[in-house]
Amino acid sequence: MIFPIGSKKMIMPSNPFTIGQRVTPENFIGRKTLIRRALDQIGIRGSLAVWGGPGMGKSSFLKLLTYPIIWEQCGRDYNQAVVVFIDCQSLEPFKIPDFWRNILVTIKNNFSFLQTSIDTLSEKPEATVNDLLIILRLLKEQGKFLVLLIDNYDVTLRPNSQYTKADIDTFVSQCRTLAQSEEQNISIVVTSSRRLSQIGPELTPDKSPWYNGYLFENLKPFTNQEVNLLLDRSESLLGWKQAIRKIADGNPALLQNACFLLYEELVSGNNLNEKKFIQEFQTNTLHLFQATWQLSTETEQNLLMFLALSQLEGKLGRSRYALGGIEAIFSQKEIELNNLVERGILKKVEGEENTTYSFCSSIMEWWVIKQIENSQEEELKKRQRGFLNLMSRQQTTRVNTAIRWLWQNKDKIASIIEQVGGLLS
């Protein structure tokens, strides 16, 4: 891009970081083991469920499987497959016939050899899973198989005004029927924000689990090596790695946003205004933190609040409130805490005597504190029962006292809270 400055022109190199869209193969980083595992599942016509928290790159990963070069690098024949990518968010409000029809239309628009058959099927009032079973038979006759890549599968597991809980049971059953069809020439790969067993229909004794045909894989935060590969794309970011890791840790979307904004500032020759940078970063990534909070259970939210209050207490110097007993609560809630670790929200450090937890992103810690700070008495009362499920009445009183103290001292500790989410502090 060329910018006029007076009578001269300055050529600025393009920003090597990606925000607001899926990452293309040439810019994709890491995930090599998971890519191979996905293509191995596709190779045996198996199904795969990839889950991870907001910003972990689920959509980019799934879209990567539509590129022939990725198949070739793993020794797979792309030409043998009919690959269909469906984003369920584009189908909201979700309805079963719309889902099957969308798949049929996508196949029709991209694979001409099936067009005549699909034209016949499309004349029906509503598309059904049986239409896909017909397509599978036609593909088998031609020595091909179908790969369904379904992004944001969570949408199919949430009822709406036109899609009941009974419809959800029907849909997941249809997907299972499709995956286990006698043609044995289909592979389904889905992405979701949480493990399917945590967000789908409840199990009943008379039925086997609707998700037991999937291999489950957790899309985790970037490793240190993967983070360095991203940061090394620009020499201008040398010296900023520790600061970037503080606010983004290994979350790919947070890293891309931080690097993109920082690159723009540094390459333009501006002196970095930390406060302005953090505000812009928070604005660009607010939806990720909101989604992380909303996708957490009440117990997980309470644990995040306890941890934020505990760590803030340590930053206040002289103790202004005393929580006490938080470690005992954490020791009893390892399953929930491990879920938060797997989703890239918390970090876990195993010590000789005890296990400690901390926020991966300082901005997430800041965001939780602001959630507490901006809450009201009515909301606190609603959380009382949840608190009592986690701790004694005495401990609950201490937590309530800490929250009310935070409400009453917003102005006094504003600078400390801002430092929590700062870049350099």
GROMACS .gro file of C-alpha atoms in nm, residues 57-300:
model
  244
   57GLY     CA    1  -0.871  -2.143   1.494
   58LYS     CA    2  -1.138  -2.410   1.449
   59SER     CA    3  -1.280  -2.258   1.129
   60SER     CA    4  -0.935  -2.205   0.978
   61PHE     CA    5  -0.838  -2.561   1.060
   62LEU     CA    6  -1.155  -2.705   0.907
   63LYS     CA    7  -1.128  -2.489   0.595
   64LEU     CA    8  -0.768  -2.606   0.553
   65LEU     CA    9  -0.902  -2.955   0.480
   66THR     CA   10  -1.068  -2.823   0.161
   67TYR     CA   11  -0.732  -2.748  -0.005
   68PRO     CA   12  -0.584  -3.019  -0.235
   69ILE     CA   13  -0.226  -2.923  -0.142
   70ILE     CA   14  -0.288  -3.021   0.221
   71TRP     CA   15  -0.411  -3.364   0.112
   72GLU     CA   16  -0.112  -3.407  -0.119
   73GLN     CA   17   0.132  -3.322   0.161
   74CYS     CA   18  -0.019  -3.605   0.366
   75GLY     CA   19  -0.019  -3.852   0.078
   76ARG     CA   20  -0.396  -3.843   0.018
   77ASP     CA   21  -0.580  -3.831  -0.314
   78TYR     CA   22  -0.805  -3.523  -0.312
   79ASN     CA   23  -0.957  -3.610  -0.651
   80GLN     CA   24  -1.119  -3.918  -0.504
   81ALA     CA   25  -1.322  -3.706  -0.262
   82VAL     CA   26  -1.622  -3.474  -0.290
   83VAL     CA   27  -1.546  -3.220  -0.015
   84VAL     CA   28  -1.831  -3.004   0.117
   85PHE     CA   29  -1.779  -2.725   0.372
   86ILE     CA   30  -2.086  -2.606   0.565
   87ASP     CA   31  -2.089  -2.328   0.828
   88CYS     CA   32  -2.394  -2.382   1.048
   89GLN     CA   33  -2.390  -2.020   1.161
   90SER     CA   34  -2.495  -1.923   0.809
   91LEU     CA   35  -2.807  -2.138   0.852
   92GLU     CA   36  -2.947  -1.973   1.167
   93PRO     CA   37  -3.222  -2.019   1.263
   94PHE     CA   38  -3.127  -2.380   1.207
   95LYS     CA   39  -3.379  -2.618   1.048
   96ILE     CA   40  -3.311  -2.976   0.942
   97PRO     CA   41  -3.442  -2.952   0.581
   98ASP     CA   42  -3.237  -2.636   0.522
   99PHE     CA   43  -2.921  -2.816   0.634
  100TRP     CA   44  -2.963  -3.108   0.394
  101ARG     CA   45  -3.070  -2.880   0.108
  102ASN     CA   46  -2.764  -2.658   0.164
  103ILE     CA   47  -2.539  -2.961   0.124
  104LEU     CA   48  -2.718  -3.068  -0.194
  105VAL     CA   49  -2.690  -2.718  -0.345
  106THR     CA   50  -2.320  -2.697  -0.257
  107ILE     CA   51  -2.255  -3.031  -0.427
  108LYS     CA   52  -2.459  -2.927  -0.731
  109ASN     CA   53  -2.267  -2.598  -0.768
  110ASN     CA   54  -1.924  -2.755  -0.738
  111PHE     CA   55  -1.950  -3.104  -0.885
  112SER     CA   56  -2.114  -3.101  -1.228
  113PHE     CA   57  -2.118  -3.481  -1.268
  114LEU     CA   58  -2.389  -3.498  -0.998
  115GLN     CA   59  -2.594  -3.203  -1.120
  116THR     CA   60  -2.865  -3.403  -1.303
  117SER     CA   61  -2.928  -3.630  -1.006
  118ILE     CA   62  -2.945  -3.338  -0.764
  119ASP     CA   63  -3.182  -3.147  -0.994
  120THR     CA   64  -3.422  -3.437  -0.957
  121LEU     CA   65  -3.384  -3.442  -0.578
  122SER     CA   66  -3.426  -3.065  -0.550
  123GLU     CA   67  -3.775  -3.086  -0.696
  124LYS     CA   68  -3.895  -3.237  -0.367
  125PRO     CA   69  -4.066  -2.999  -0.119
  126GLU     CA   70  -3.808  -3.068   0.153
  127ALA     CA   71  -3.459  -3.217   0.152
  128THR     CA   72  -3.391  -3.510   0.385
  129VAL     CA   73  -3.100  -3.725   0.495
  130ASN     CA   74  -3.226  -3.991   0.252
  131ASP     CA   75  -3.129  -3.759  -0.034
  132LEU     CA   76  -2.770  -3.770   0.091
  133LEU     CA   77  -2.785  -4.149   0.111
  134ILE     CA   78  -2.881  -4.150  -0.260
  135ILE     CA   79  -2.581  -3.926  -0.334
  136LEU     CA   80  -2.356  -4.166  -0.146
  137ARG     CA   81  -2.468  -4.453  -0.368
  138LEU     CA   82  -2.405  -4.249  -0.682
  139LEU     CA   83  -2.058  -4.153  -0.557
  140LYS     CA   84  -1.973  -4.514  -0.475
  141GLU     CA   85  -2.059  -4.615  -0.831
  142GLN     CA   86  -1.796  -4.367  -0.950
  143GLY     CA   87  -1.534  -4.472  -0.696
  144LYS     CA   88  -1.565  -4.154  -0.492
  145PHE     CA   89  -1.661  -4.065  -0.135
  146LEU     CA   90  -1.814  -3.768   0.046
  147VAL     CA   91  -1.636  -3.553   0.307
  148LEU     CA   92  -1.868  -3.333   0.511
  149LEU     CA   93  -1.685  -3.054   0.695
  150ILE     CA   94  -1.937  -2.899   0.937
  151ASP     CA   95  -1.825  -2.581   1.113
  152ASN     CA   96  -1.993  -2.446   1.429
  153TYR     CA   97  -2.180  -2.771   1.492
  154ASP     CA   98  -2.296  -2.619   1.823
  155VAL     CA   99  -2.572  -2.443   1.628
  156THR     CA  100  -2.736  -2.778   1.552
  157LEU     CA  101  -2.749  -2.862   1.924
  158ARG     CA  102  -2.939  -2.550   2.032
  159PRO     CA  103  -3.320  -2.531   2.004
  160ASN     CA  104  -3.491  -2.232   1.845
  161SER     CA  105  -3.849  -2.130   1.769
  162GLN     CA  106  -3.855  -2.362   1.467
  163TYR     CA  107  -3.626  -2.634   1.598
  164THR     CA  108  -3.722  -2.825   1.913
  165LYS     CA  109  -3.529  -3.056   2.143
  166ALA     CA  110  -3.704  -3.346   1.972
  167ASP     CA  111  -3.575  -3.212   1.639
  168ILE     CA  112  -3.221  -3.210   1.782
  169ASP     CA  113  -3.256  -3.578   1.877
  170THR     CA  114  -3.378  -3.650   1.525
  171PHE     CA  115  -3.094  -3.457   1.362
  172VAL     CA  116  -2.807  -3.616   1.556
  173SER     CA  117  -2.964  -3.956   1.488
  174GLN     CA  118  -2.972  -3.875   1.115
  175CYS     CA  119  -2.607  -3.772   1.121
  176ARG     CA  120  -2.520  -4.101   1.289
  177THR     CA  121  -2.720  -4.293   1.028
  178LEU     CA  122  -2.537  -4.108   0.754
  179ALA     CA  123  -2.191  -4.170   0.904
  180GLN     CA  124  -2.266  -4.539   0.946
  181SER     CA  125  -2.434  -4.588   0.607
  182GLU     CA  126  -2.384  -4.922   0.437
  183GLU     CA  127  -2.208  -4.746   0.149
  184GLN     CA  128  -1.915  -4.673   0.385
  185ASN     CA  129  -1.798  -4.385   0.169
  186ILE     CA  130  -1.850  -4.080   0.388
  187SER     CA  131  -1.640  -3.902   0.648
  188ILE     CA  132  -1.778  -3.628   0.875
  189VAL     CA  133  -1.556  -3.371   1.050
  190VAL     CA  134  -1.725  -3.122   1.283
  191THR     CA  135  -1.603  -2.835   1.499
  192SER     CA  136  -1.760  -2.712   1.822
  193SER     CA  137  -1.679  -2.481   2.112
  194ARG     CA  138  -1.696  -2.763   2.365
  195ARG     CA  139  -1.678  -3.142   2.359
  196LEU     CA  140  -2.000  -3.275   2.200
  197SER     CA  141  -2.075  -3.487   2.506
  198GLN     CA  142  -2.098  -3.166   2.711
  199ILE     CA  143  -2.337  -2.970   2.490
  200GLY     CA  144  -2.559  -3.221   2.306
  201PRO     CA  145  -2.874  -3.414   2.398
  202GLU     CA  146  -2.867  -3.597   2.729
  203LEU     CA  147  -2.812  -3.972   2.716
  204THR     CA  148  -3.084  -4.223   2.800
  205PRO     CA  149  -3.041  -4.587   2.909
  206ASP     CA  150  -3.226  -4.720   2.605
  207LYS     CA  151  -2.993  -4.561   2.349
  208SER     CA  152  -2.620  -4.568   2.287
  209PRO     CA  153  -2.443  -4.228   2.288
  210TRP     CA  154  -2.527  -4.032   1.973
  211TYR     CA  155  -2.165  -3.910   1.949
  212ASN     CA  156  -1.983  -4.243   1.992
  213GLY     CA  157  -1.886  -4.262   1.624
  214TYR     CA  158  -1.653  -3.961   1.655
  215LEU     CA  159  -1.287  -3.945   1.740
  216PHE     CA  160  -1.252  -3.643   1.972
  217GLU     CA  161  -0.963  -3.398   1.938
  218ASN     CA  162  -0.904  -3.081   2.140
  219LEU     CA  163  -0.770  -2.781   1.945
  220LYS     CA  164  -0.529  -2.645   2.204
  221PRO     CA  165  -0.344  -2.312   2.231
  222PHE     CA  166  -0.029  -2.269   2.022
  223THR     CA  167   0.287  -2.425   2.160
  224ASN     CA  168   0.587  -2.202   2.232
  225GLN     CA  169   0.736  -2.308   1.899
  226GLU     CA  170   0.418  -2.218   1.711
  227VAL     CA  171   0.394  -1.880   1.886
  228ASN     CA  172   0.754  -1.803   1.789
  229LEU     CA  173   0.685  -1.900   1.426
  230LEU     CA  174   0.405  -1.643   1.418
  231LEU     CA  175   0.598  -1.366   1.594
  232ASP     CA  176   0.906  -1.422   1.377
  233ARG     CA  177   0.710  -1.307   1.070
  234SER     CA  178   0.816  -0.951   1.147
  235GLU     CA  179   1.151  -0.835   1.282
  236SER     CA  180   0.976  -0.523   1.412
  237LEU     CA  181   0.815  -0.737   1.683
  238LEU     CA  182   1.151  -0.848   1.826
  239GLY     CA  183   1.161  -0.740   2.187
  240TRP     CA  184   0.782  -0.747   2.218
  241LYS     CA  185   0.735  -1.124   2.252
  242GLN     CA  186   0.697  -1.126   2.629
  243ALA     CA  187   0.446  -0.841   2.623
  244ILE     CA  188   0.240  -1.008   2.348
  245ARG     CA  189   0.241  -1.340   2.532
  246LYS     CA  190   0.115  -1.160   2.844
  247ILE     CA  191  -0.207  -1.045   2.678
  248ALA     CA  192  -0.256  -1.331   2.429
  249ASP     CA  193  -0.059  -1.633   2.552
  250GLY     CA  194  -0.115  -1.912   2.292
  251ASN     CA  195  -0.461  -1.815   2.166
  252PRO     CA  196  -0.420  -1.784   1.785
  253ALA     CA  197  -0.686  -1.515   1.734
  254LEU     CA  198  -0.558  -1.301   2.023
  255LEU     CA  199  -0.201  -1.340   1.896
  256GLN     CA  200  -0.297  -1.242   1.542
  257ASN     CA  201  -0.485  -0.936   1.667
  258ALA     CA  202  -0.203  -0.823   1.896
  259CYS     CA  203   0.060  -0.872   1.626
  260PHE     CA  204  -0.151  -0.702   1.357
  261LEU     CA  205  -0.213  -0.390   1.568
  262LEU     CA  206   0.142  -0.371   1.701
  263TYR     CA  207   0.288  -0.416   1.352
  264GLU     CA  208   0.074  -0.129   1.218
  265GLU     CA  209   0.197   0.103   1.492
  266LEU     CA  210   0.565   0.010   1.475
  267VAL     CA  211   0.600   0.000   1.096
  268SER     CA  212   0.428   0.339   1.060
  269GLY     CA  213   0.699   0.488   1.280
  270ASN     CA  214   0.463   0.597   1.556
  271ASN     CA  215   0.563   0.595   1.919
  272LEU     CA  216   0.357   0.322   2.078
  273ASN     CA  217   0.083   0.454   2.304
  274GLU     CA  218   0.028   0.158   2.536
  275LYS     CA  219  -0.311   0.272   2.664
  276LYS     CA  220  -0.444   0.335   2.312
  277PHE     CA  221  -0.306   0.001   2.191
  278ILE     CA  222  -0.469  -0.195   2.475
  279GLN     CA  223  -0.802  -0.019   2.421
  280GLU     CA  224  -0.795  -0.102   2.050
  281PHE     CA  225  -0.694  -0.461   2.123
  282GLN     CA  226  -0.977  -0.498   2.375
  283THR     CA  227  -1.226  -0.354   2.125
  284ASN     CA  228  -1.113  -0.594   1.849
  285THR     CA  229  -1.124  -0.901   2.073
  286LEU     CA  230  -1.417  -0.823   2.304
  287HIS     CA  231  -1.637  -1.080   2.127
  288LEU     CA  232  -1.386  -1.355   2.206
  289PHE     CA  233  -1.386  -1.280   2.579
  290GLN     CA  234  -1.766  -1.247   2.584
  291ALA     CA  235  -1.801  -1.582   2.407
  292THR     CA  236  -1.554  -1.744   2.647
  293TRP     CA  237  -1.759  -1.623   2.943
  294GLN     CA  238  -2.097  -1.715   2.794
  295LEU     CA  239  -1.980  -2.063   2.694
  296SER     CA  240  -1.866  -2.131   3.050
  297THR     CA  241  -2.096  -2.303   3.295
  298GLU     CA  242  -2.207  -2.125   3.612
  299THR     CA  243  -1.954  -2.325   3.813
  300GLU     CA  244  -1.673  -2.236   3.571
   0.00000   0.00000   0.00000
